[in-house]
mmCIF file of C-alpha atoms and ligand atoms in Angstrom:
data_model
loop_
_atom_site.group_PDB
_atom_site.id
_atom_site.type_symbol
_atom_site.label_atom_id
_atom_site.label_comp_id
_atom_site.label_asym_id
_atom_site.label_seq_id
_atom_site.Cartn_x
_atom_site.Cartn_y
_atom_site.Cartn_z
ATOM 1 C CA UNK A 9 -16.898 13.643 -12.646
ATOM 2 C CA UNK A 10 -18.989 10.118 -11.852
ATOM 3 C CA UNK A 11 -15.979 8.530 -10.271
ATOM 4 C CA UNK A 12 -15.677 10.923 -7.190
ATOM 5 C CA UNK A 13 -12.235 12.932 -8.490
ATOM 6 C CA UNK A 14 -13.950 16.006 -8.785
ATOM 7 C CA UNK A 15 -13.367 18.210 -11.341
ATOM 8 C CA UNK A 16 -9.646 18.791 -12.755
ATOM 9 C CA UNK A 17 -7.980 21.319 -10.655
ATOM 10 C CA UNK A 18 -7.535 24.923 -12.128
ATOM 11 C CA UNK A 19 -3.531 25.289 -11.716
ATOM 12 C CA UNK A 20 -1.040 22.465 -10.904
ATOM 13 C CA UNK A 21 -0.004 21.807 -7.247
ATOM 14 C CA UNK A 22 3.768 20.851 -8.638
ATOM 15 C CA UNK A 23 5.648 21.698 -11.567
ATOM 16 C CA UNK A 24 7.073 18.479 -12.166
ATOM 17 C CA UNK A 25 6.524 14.963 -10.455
ATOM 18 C CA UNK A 26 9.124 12.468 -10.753
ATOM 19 C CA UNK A 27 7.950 9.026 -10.315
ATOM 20 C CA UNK A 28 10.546 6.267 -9.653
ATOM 21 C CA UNK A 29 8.653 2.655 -9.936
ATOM 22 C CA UNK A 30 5.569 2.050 -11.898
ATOM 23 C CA UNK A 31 3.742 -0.687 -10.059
ATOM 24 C CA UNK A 32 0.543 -0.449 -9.218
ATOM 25 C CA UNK A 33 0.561 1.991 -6.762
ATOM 26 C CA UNK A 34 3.532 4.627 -9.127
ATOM 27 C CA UNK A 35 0.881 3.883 -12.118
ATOM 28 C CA UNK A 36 -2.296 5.133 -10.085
ATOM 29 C CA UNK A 37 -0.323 8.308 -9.207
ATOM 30 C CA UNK A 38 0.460 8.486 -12.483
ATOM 31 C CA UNK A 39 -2.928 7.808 -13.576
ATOM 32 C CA UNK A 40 -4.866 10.393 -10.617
ATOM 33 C CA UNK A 41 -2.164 13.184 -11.346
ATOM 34 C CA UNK A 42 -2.803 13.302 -15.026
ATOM 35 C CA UNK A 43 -6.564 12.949 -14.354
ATOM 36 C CA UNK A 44 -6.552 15.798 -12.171
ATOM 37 C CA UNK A 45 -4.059 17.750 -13.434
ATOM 38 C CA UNK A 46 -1.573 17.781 -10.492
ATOM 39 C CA UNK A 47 1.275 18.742 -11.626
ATOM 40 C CA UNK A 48 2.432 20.084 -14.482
ATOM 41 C CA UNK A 49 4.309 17.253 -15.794
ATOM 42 C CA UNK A 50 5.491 13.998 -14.998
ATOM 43 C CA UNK A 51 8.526 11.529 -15.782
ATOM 44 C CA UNK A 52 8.817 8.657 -14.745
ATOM 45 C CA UNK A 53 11.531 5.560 -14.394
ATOM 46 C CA UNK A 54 11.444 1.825 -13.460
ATOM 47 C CA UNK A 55 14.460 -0.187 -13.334
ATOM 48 C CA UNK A 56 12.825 -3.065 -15.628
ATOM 49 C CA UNK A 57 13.054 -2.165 -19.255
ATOM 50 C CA UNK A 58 9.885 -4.024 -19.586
ATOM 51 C CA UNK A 59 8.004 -1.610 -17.227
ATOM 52 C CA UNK A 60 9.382 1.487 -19.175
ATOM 53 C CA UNK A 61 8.041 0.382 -22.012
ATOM 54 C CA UNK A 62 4.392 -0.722 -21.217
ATOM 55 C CA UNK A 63 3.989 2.565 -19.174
ATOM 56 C CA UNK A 64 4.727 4.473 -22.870
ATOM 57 C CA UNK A 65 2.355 2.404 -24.530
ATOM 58 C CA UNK A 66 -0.442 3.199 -21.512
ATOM 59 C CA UNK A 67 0.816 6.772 -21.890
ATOM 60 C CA UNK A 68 1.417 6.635 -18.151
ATOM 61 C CA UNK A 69 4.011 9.747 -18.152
ATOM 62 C CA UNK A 70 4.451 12.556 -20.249
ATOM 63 C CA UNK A 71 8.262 11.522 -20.278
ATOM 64 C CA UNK A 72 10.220 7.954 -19.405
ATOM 65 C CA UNK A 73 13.791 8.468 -17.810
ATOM 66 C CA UNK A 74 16.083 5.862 -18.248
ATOM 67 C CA UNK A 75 17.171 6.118 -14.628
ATOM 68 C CA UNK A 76 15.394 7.454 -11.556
ATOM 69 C CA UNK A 77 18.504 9.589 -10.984
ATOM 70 C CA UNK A 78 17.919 11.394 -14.526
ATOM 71 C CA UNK A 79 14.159 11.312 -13.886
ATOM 72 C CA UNK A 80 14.682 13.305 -10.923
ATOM 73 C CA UNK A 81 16.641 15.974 -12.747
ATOM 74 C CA UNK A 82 14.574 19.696 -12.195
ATOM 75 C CA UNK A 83 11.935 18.230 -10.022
ATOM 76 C CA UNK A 84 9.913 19.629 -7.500
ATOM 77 C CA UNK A 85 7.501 16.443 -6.341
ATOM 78 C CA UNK A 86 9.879 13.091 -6.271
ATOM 79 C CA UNK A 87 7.685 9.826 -4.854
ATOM 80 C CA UNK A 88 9.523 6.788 -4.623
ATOM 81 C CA UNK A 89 7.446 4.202 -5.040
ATOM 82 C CA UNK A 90 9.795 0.741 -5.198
ATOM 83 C CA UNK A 91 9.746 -1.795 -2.725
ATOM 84 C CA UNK A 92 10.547 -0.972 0.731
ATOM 85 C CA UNK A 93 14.191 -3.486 0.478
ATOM 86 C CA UNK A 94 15.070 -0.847 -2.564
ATOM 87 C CA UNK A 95 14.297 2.347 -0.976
ATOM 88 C CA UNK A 96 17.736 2.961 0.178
ATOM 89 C CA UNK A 97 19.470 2.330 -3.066
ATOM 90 C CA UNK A 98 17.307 4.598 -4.941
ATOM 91 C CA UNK A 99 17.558 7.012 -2.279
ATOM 92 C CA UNK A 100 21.688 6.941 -2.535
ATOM 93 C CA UNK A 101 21.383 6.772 -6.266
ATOM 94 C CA UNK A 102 18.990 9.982 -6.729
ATOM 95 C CA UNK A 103 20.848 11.780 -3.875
ATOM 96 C CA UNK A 104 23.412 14.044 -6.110
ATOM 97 C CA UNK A 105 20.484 14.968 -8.634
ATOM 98 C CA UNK A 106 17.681 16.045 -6.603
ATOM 99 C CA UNK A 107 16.700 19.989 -7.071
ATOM 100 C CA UNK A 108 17.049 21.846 -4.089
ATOM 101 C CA UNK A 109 14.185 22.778 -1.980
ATOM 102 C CA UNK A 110 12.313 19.723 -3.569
ATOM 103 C CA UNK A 111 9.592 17.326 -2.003
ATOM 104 C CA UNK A 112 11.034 13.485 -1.975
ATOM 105 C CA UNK A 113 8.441 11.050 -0.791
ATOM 106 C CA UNK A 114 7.380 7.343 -0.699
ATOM 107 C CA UNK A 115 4.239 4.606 -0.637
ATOM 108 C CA UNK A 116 6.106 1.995 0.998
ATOM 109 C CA UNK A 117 4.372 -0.033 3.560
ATOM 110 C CA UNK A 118 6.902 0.493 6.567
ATOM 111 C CA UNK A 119 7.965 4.070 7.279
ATOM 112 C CA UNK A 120 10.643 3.807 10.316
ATOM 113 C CA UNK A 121 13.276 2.122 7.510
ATOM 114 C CA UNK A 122 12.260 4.395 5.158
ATOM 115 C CA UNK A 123 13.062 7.363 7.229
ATOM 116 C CA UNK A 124 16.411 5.898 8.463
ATOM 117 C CA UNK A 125 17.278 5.259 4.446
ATOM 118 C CA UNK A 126 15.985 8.930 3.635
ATOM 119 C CA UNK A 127 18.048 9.966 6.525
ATOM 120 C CA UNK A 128 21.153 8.367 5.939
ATOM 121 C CA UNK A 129 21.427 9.146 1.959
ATOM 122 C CA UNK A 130 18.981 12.417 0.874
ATOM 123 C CA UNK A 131 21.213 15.613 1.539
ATOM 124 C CA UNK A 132 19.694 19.174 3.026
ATOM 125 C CA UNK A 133 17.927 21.400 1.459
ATOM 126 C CA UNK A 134 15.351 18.783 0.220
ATOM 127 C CA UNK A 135 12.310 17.894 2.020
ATOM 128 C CA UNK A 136 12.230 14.085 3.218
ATOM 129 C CA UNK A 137 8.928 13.099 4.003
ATOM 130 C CA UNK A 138 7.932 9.491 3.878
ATOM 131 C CA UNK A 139 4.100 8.850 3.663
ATOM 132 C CA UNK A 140 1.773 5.583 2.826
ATOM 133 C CA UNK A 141 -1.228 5.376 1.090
ATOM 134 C CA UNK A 142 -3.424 2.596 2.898
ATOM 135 C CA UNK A 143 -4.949 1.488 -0.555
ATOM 136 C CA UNK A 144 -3.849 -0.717 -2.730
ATOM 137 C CA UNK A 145 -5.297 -4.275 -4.140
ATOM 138 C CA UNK A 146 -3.292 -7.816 -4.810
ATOM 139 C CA UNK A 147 -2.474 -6.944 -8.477
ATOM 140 C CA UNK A 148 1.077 -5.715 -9.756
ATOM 141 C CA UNK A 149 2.625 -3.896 -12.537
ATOM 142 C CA UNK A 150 1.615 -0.786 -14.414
ATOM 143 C CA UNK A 151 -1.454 -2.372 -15.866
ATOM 144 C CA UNK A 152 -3.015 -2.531 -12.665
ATOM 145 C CA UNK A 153 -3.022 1.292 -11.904
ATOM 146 C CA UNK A 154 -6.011 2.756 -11.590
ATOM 147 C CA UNK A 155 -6.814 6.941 -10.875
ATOM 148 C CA UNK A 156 -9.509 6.068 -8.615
ATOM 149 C CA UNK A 157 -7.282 3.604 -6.165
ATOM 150 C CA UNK A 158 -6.621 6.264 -3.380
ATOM 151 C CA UNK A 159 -10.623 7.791 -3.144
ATOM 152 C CA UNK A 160 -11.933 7.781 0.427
ATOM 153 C CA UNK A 161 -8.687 5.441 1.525
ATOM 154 C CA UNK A 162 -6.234 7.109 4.180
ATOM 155 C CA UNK A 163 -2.565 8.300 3.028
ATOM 156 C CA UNK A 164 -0.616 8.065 5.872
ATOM 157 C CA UNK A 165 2.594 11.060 6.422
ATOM 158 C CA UNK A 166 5.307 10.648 8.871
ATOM 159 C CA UNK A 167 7.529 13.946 8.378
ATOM 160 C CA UNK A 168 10.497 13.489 10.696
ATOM 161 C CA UNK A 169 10.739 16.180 13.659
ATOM 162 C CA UNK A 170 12.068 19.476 12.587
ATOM 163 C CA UNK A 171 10.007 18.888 8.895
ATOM 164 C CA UNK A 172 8.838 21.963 7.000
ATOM 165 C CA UNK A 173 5.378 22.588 7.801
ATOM 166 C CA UNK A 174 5.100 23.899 4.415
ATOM 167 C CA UNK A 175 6.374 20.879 2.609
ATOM 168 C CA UNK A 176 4.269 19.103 4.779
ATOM 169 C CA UNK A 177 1.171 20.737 4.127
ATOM 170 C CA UNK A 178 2.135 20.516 0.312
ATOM 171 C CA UNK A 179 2.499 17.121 0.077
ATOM 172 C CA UNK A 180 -0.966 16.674 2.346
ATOM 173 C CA UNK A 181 -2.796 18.701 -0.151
ATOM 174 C CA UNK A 182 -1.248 16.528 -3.465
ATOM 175 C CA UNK A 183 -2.624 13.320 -1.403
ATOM 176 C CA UNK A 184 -6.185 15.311 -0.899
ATOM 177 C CA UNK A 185 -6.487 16.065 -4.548
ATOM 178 C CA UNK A 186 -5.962 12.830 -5.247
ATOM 179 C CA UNK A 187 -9.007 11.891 -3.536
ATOM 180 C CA UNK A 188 -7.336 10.697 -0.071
ATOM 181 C CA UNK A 189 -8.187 11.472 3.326
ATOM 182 C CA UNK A 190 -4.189 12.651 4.789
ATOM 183 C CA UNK A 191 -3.285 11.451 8.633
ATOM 184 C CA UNK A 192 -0.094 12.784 10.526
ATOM 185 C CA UNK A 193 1.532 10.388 12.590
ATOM 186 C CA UNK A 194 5.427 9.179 13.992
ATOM 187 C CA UNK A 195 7.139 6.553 11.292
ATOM 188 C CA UNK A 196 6.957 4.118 14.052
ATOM 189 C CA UNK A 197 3.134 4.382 15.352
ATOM 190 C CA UNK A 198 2.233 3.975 11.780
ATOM 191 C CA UNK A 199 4.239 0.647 11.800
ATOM 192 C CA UNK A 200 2.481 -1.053 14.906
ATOM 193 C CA UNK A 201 -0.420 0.430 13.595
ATOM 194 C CA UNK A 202 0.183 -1.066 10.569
ATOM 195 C CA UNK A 203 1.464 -4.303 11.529
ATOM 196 C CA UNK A 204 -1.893 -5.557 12.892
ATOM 197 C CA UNK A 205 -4.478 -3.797 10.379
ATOM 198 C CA UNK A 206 -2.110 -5.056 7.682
ATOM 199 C CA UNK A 207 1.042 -7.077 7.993
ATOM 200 C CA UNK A 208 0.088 -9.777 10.136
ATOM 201 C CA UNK A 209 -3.425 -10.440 8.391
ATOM 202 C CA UNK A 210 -1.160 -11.122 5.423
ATOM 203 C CA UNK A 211 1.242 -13.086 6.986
ATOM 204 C CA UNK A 212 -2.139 -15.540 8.435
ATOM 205 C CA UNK A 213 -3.437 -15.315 4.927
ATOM 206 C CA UNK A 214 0.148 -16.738 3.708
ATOM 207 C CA UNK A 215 0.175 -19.275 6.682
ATOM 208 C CA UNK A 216 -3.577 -20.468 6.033
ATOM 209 C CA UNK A 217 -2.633 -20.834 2.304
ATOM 210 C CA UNK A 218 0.443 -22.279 2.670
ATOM 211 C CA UNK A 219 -0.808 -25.118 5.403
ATOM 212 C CA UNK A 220 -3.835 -26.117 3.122
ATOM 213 C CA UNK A 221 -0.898 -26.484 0.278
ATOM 214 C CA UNK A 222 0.750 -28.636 2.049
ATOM 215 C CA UNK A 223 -2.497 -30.885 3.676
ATOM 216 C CA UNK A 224 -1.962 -34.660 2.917
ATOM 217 C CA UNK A 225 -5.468 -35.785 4.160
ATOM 218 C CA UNK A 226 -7.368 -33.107 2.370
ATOM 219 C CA UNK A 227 -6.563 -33.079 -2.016
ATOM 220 C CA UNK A 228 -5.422 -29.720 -3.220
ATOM 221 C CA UNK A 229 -8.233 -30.415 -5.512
ATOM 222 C CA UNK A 230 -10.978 -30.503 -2.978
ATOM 223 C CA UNK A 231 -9.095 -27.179 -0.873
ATOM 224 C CA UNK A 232 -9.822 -25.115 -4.541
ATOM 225 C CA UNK A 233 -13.246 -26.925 -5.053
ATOM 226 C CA UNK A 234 -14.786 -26.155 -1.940
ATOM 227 C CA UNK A 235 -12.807 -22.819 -1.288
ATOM 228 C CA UNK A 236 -15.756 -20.437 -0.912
ATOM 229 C CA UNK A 237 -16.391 -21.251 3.175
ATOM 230 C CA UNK A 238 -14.026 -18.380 3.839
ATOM 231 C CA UNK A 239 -10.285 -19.783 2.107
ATOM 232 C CA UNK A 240 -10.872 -18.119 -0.963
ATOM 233 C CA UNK A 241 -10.425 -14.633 0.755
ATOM 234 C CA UNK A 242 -7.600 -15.802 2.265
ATOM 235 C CA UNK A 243 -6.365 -16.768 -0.934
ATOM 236 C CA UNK A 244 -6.992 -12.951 -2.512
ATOM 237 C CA UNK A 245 -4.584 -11.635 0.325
ATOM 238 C CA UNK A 246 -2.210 -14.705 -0.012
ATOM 239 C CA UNK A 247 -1.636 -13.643 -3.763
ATOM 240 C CA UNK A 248 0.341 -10.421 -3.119
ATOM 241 C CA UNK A 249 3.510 -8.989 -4.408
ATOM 242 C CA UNK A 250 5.917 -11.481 -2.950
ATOM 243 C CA UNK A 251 8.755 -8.672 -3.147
ATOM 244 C CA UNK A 252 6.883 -6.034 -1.552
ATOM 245 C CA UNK A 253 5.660 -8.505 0.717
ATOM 246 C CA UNK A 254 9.099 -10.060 2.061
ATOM 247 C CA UNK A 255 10.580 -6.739 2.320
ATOM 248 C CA UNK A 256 7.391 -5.645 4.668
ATOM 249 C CA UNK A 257 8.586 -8.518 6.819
ATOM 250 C CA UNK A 258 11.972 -8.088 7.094
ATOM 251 C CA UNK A 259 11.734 -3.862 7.631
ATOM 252 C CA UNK A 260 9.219 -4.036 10.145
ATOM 253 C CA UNK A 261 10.041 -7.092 12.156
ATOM 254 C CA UNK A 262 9.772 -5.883 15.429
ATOM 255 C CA UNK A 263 6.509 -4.670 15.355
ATOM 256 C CA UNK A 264 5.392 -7.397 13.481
ATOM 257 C CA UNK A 265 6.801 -9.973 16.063
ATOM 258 C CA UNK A 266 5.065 -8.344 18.740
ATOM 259 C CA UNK A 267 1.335 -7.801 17.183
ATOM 260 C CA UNK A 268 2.241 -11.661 16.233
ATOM 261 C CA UNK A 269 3.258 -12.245 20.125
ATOM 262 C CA UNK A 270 -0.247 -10.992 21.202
ATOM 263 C CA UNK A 271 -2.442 -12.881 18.573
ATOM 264 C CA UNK A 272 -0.903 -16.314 18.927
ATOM 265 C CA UNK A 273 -2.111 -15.438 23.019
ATOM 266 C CA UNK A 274 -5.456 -14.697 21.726
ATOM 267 C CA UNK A 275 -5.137 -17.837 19.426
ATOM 268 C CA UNK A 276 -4.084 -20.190 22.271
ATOM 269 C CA UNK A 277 -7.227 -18.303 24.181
ATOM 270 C CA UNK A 278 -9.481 -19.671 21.167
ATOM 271 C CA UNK A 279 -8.057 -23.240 21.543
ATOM 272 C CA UNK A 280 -9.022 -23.378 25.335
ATOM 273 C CA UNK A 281 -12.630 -21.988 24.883
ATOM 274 C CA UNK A 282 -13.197 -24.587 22.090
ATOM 275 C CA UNK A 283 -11.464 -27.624 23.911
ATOM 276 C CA UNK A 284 -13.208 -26.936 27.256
ATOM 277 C CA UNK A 285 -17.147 -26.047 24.891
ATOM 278 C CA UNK A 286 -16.935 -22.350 26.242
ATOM 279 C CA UNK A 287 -19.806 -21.202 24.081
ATOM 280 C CA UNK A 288 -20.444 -18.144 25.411
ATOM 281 C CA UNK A 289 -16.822 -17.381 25.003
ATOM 282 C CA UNK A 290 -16.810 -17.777 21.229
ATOM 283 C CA UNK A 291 -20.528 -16.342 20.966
ATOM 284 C CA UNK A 292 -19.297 -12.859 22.644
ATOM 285 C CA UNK A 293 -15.754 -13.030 20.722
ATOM 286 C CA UNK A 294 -17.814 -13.110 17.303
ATOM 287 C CA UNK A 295 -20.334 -10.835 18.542
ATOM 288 C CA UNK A 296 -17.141 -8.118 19.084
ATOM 289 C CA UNK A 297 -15.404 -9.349 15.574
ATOM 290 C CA UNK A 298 -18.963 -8.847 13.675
ATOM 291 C CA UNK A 299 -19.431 -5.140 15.087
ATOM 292 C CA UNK A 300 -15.927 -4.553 13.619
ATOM 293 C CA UNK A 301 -16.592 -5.353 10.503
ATOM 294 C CA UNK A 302 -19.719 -3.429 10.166
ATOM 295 C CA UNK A 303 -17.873 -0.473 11.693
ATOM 296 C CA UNK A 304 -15.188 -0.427 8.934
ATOM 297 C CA UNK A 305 -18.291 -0.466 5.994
ATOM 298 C CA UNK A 306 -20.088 2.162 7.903
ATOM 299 C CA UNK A 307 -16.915 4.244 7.565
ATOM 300 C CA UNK A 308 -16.504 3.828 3.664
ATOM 301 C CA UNK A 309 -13.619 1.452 3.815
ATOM 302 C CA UNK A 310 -14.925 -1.367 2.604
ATOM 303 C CA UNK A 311 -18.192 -2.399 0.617
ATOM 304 C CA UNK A 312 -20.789 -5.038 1.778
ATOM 305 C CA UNK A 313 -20.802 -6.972 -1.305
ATOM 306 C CA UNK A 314 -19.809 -10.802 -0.505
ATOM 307 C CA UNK A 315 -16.604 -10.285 -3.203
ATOM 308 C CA UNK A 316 -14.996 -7.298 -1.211
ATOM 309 C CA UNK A 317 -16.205 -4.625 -3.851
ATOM 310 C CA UNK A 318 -13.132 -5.108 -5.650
ATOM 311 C CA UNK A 319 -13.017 -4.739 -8.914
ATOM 312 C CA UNK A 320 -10.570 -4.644 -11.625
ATOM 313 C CA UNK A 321 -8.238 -1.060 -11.975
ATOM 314 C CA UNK A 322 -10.190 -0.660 -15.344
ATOM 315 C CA UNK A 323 -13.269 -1.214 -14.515
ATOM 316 C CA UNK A 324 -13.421 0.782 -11.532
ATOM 317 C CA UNK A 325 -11.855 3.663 -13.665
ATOM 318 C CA UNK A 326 -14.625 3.113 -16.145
ATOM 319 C CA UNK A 327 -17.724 3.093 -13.435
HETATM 320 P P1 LIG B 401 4.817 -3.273 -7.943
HETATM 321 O O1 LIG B 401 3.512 -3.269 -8.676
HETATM 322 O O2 LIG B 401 5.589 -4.536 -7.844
HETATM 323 O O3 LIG B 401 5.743 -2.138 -8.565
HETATM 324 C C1 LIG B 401 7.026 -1.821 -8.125
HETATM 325 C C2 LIG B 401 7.833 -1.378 -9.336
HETATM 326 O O4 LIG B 401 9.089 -0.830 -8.894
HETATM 327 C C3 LIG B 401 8.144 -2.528 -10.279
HETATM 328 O O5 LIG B 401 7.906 -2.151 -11.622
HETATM 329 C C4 LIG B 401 9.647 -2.744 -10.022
HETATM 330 O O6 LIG B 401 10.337 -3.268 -11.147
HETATM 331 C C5 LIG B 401 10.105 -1.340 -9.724
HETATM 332 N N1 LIG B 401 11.395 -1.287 -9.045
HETATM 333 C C6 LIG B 401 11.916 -2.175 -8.150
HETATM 334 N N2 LIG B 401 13.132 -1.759 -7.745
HETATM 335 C C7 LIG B 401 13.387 -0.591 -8.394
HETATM 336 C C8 LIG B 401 14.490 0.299 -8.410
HETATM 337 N N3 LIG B 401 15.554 0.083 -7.648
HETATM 338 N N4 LIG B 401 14.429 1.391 -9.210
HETATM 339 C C9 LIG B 401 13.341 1.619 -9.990
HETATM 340 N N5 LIG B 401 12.262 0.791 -10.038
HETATM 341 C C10 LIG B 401 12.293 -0.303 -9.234
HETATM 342 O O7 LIG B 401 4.625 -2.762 -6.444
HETATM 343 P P2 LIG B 401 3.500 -1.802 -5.806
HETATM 344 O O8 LIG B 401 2.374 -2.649 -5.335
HETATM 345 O O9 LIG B 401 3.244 -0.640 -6.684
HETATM 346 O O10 LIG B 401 4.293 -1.349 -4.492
HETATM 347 C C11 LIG B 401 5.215 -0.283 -4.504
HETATM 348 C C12 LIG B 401 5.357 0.262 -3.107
HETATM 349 O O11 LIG B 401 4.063 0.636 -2.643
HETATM 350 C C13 LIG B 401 5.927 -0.718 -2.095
HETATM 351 O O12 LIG B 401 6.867 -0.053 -1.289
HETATM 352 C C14 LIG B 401 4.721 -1.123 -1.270
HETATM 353 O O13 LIG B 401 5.107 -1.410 0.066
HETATM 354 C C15 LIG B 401 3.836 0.107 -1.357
HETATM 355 N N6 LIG B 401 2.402 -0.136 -1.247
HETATM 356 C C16 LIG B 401 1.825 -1.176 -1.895
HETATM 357 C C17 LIG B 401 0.457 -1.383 -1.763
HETATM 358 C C18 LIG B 401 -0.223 -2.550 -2.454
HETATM 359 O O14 LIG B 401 -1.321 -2.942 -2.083
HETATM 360 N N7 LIG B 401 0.385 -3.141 -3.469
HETATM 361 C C19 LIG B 401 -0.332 -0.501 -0.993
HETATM 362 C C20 LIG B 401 0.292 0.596 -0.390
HETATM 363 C C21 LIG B 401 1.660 0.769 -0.524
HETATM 364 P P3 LIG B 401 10.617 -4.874 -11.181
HETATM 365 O O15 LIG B 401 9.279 -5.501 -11.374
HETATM 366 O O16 LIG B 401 11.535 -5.050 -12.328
HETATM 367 O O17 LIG B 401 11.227 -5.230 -9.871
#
């Protein structure tokens, strides 16, 4: 296939996925697992009756549970993919249901509260291993799945110590034949990893927004009209997922408060070298920045077209 999948694979990796939230990222599982042929067969549940109902007309599932806990009934593959704040509710509530010897997983964006929720509520005899695909785009809901999301992107595991190897290789090959390059690491590197390649860009990109809001010199008017001098890709990051974004915050403050700690240093560094005309300073500071960015395109994550690549989840599925 065109779109870099590959061909469908010749037997299923899992009998049955259960996928519990169908967001964005649960409908591009949905979406790559069907395309591929995954698994054998998947059911899916979202809390909002809404949600269940748009994912039947997409034809997102082969089956839509009422409840994650009944979704989860007989499966071998469960992947929670709900906001981080209601990972531990869904955890307690799927908890008497889940088939022994089965694979329960995540996306969320902070792993060390996932693991404590998957360690305080899943029971033994199922494998808990928490992982995050680093792909994903500032659109919601199940419309905004696309198959092709998680090609060339990293999915991050972080099996606790004393994890199957099995499980874990299982669950590394589901992410690879989805089109993702799989990374082993502990629950809490990923999260100072993650709070500065991730969580605090956002949080500036919420700050930036939010102070040009609330200008009184400068018209809201003339902050949208003359928005392309860099805002307006603040303003892409700045419209995320509220929900998923608060619960970022608040389950991986620490980290985030540090990373934060060492850029508003680096900030105050900025202020001096522009009070006191340090132009060398700033020349050799965007000299570094610049060979970042080309690094990151050089490596496939990102594109060098001035709107980011992005597209729309249909219309990259259709290229
Ligand atoms: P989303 O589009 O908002 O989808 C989340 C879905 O889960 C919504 O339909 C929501 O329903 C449903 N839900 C919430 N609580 C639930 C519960 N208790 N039981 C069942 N369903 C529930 O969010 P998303 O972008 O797919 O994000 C999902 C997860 O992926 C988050 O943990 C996030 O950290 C992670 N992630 C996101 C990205 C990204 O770029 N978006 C990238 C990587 C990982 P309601 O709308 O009714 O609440």
């Amino acid at each position: 296939m065109a779109d870099g999948l590959g061909a469908p694979l010749a037997a299923p990796l899992f009998e049955r996925l259960a996928l519990i939230g169908l967001g964005l990222i649960g409908a591009s599982i949905a979406r790559v697992a069907k395309r591929k042929r995954l698994v054998g067969h998947i059911v899916a549940a979202d809390s909002s009756e809404e949600v269940r109902k748009r994912a039947a007309e997409l034809g997102l599932a082969d089956s839509i549970a009422k409840s994650a806990a009944a979704a989860v009934d007989g499966a071998d593959l469960v992947i929670l993919c709900v906001p981080v704040g209601a990972i531990g509710a869904v955890a307690e509530e799927i908890a008497p249901h889940l088939r022994k010897g089965a694979i329960v997983s995540d996306v969320g964006s902070v792993k060390s509260a996932v693991a404590a929720a998957f360690a305080k509520y899943l029971p033994a005899g199922v494998h808990a291993l928490p992982a995050h695909p680093v792909a994903g785009t500032e659109q919601s809901g199940p419309e905004a799945g696309f198959a092709t999301l998680f090609c060339n992107r990293w999915c991050i595991l972080t099996p606790p110590d004393g994890a199957d190897p099995k499980a874990v290789a299982r669950l590394s090959e589901f992410w690879t034949a989805a089109g993702a390059n799989v990374e082993i690491m502990s629950a809490a590197h990923h999260d100072l990893v993650l709070a500065i390649t991730s969580h605090v860009p956002h949080l500036i990109a919420y700050n930036i927004v939010g102070t040009a809001a609330d200008l009184e010199t400068v018209t809201r008017s003339e902050v949208i009209k003359f928005s392309a001098g860099g805002f307006r890709d603040f303003t892409r990051i700045a419209a995320s997922d509220p929900t998923m974004w608060r619960d970022v915050f608040l389950n991986n403050k620490e980290a985030v408060l540090e990373m934060l700690g060492r850029f508003s240093e680096d900030l105050t560094a900025l202020q001096r070298m522009i009070r006191n005309g340090d132009a060398q300073g700033l020349f050799d500071l965007f000299t570094r920045t610049r060979a970042i960015r080309r690094g990151i395109i050089a490596e496939g994550q990102e594109t060098a077209a001035p709107d980011f690549g992005r597209r729309t989840g249909e219309e990259q599925d259709r290229s």
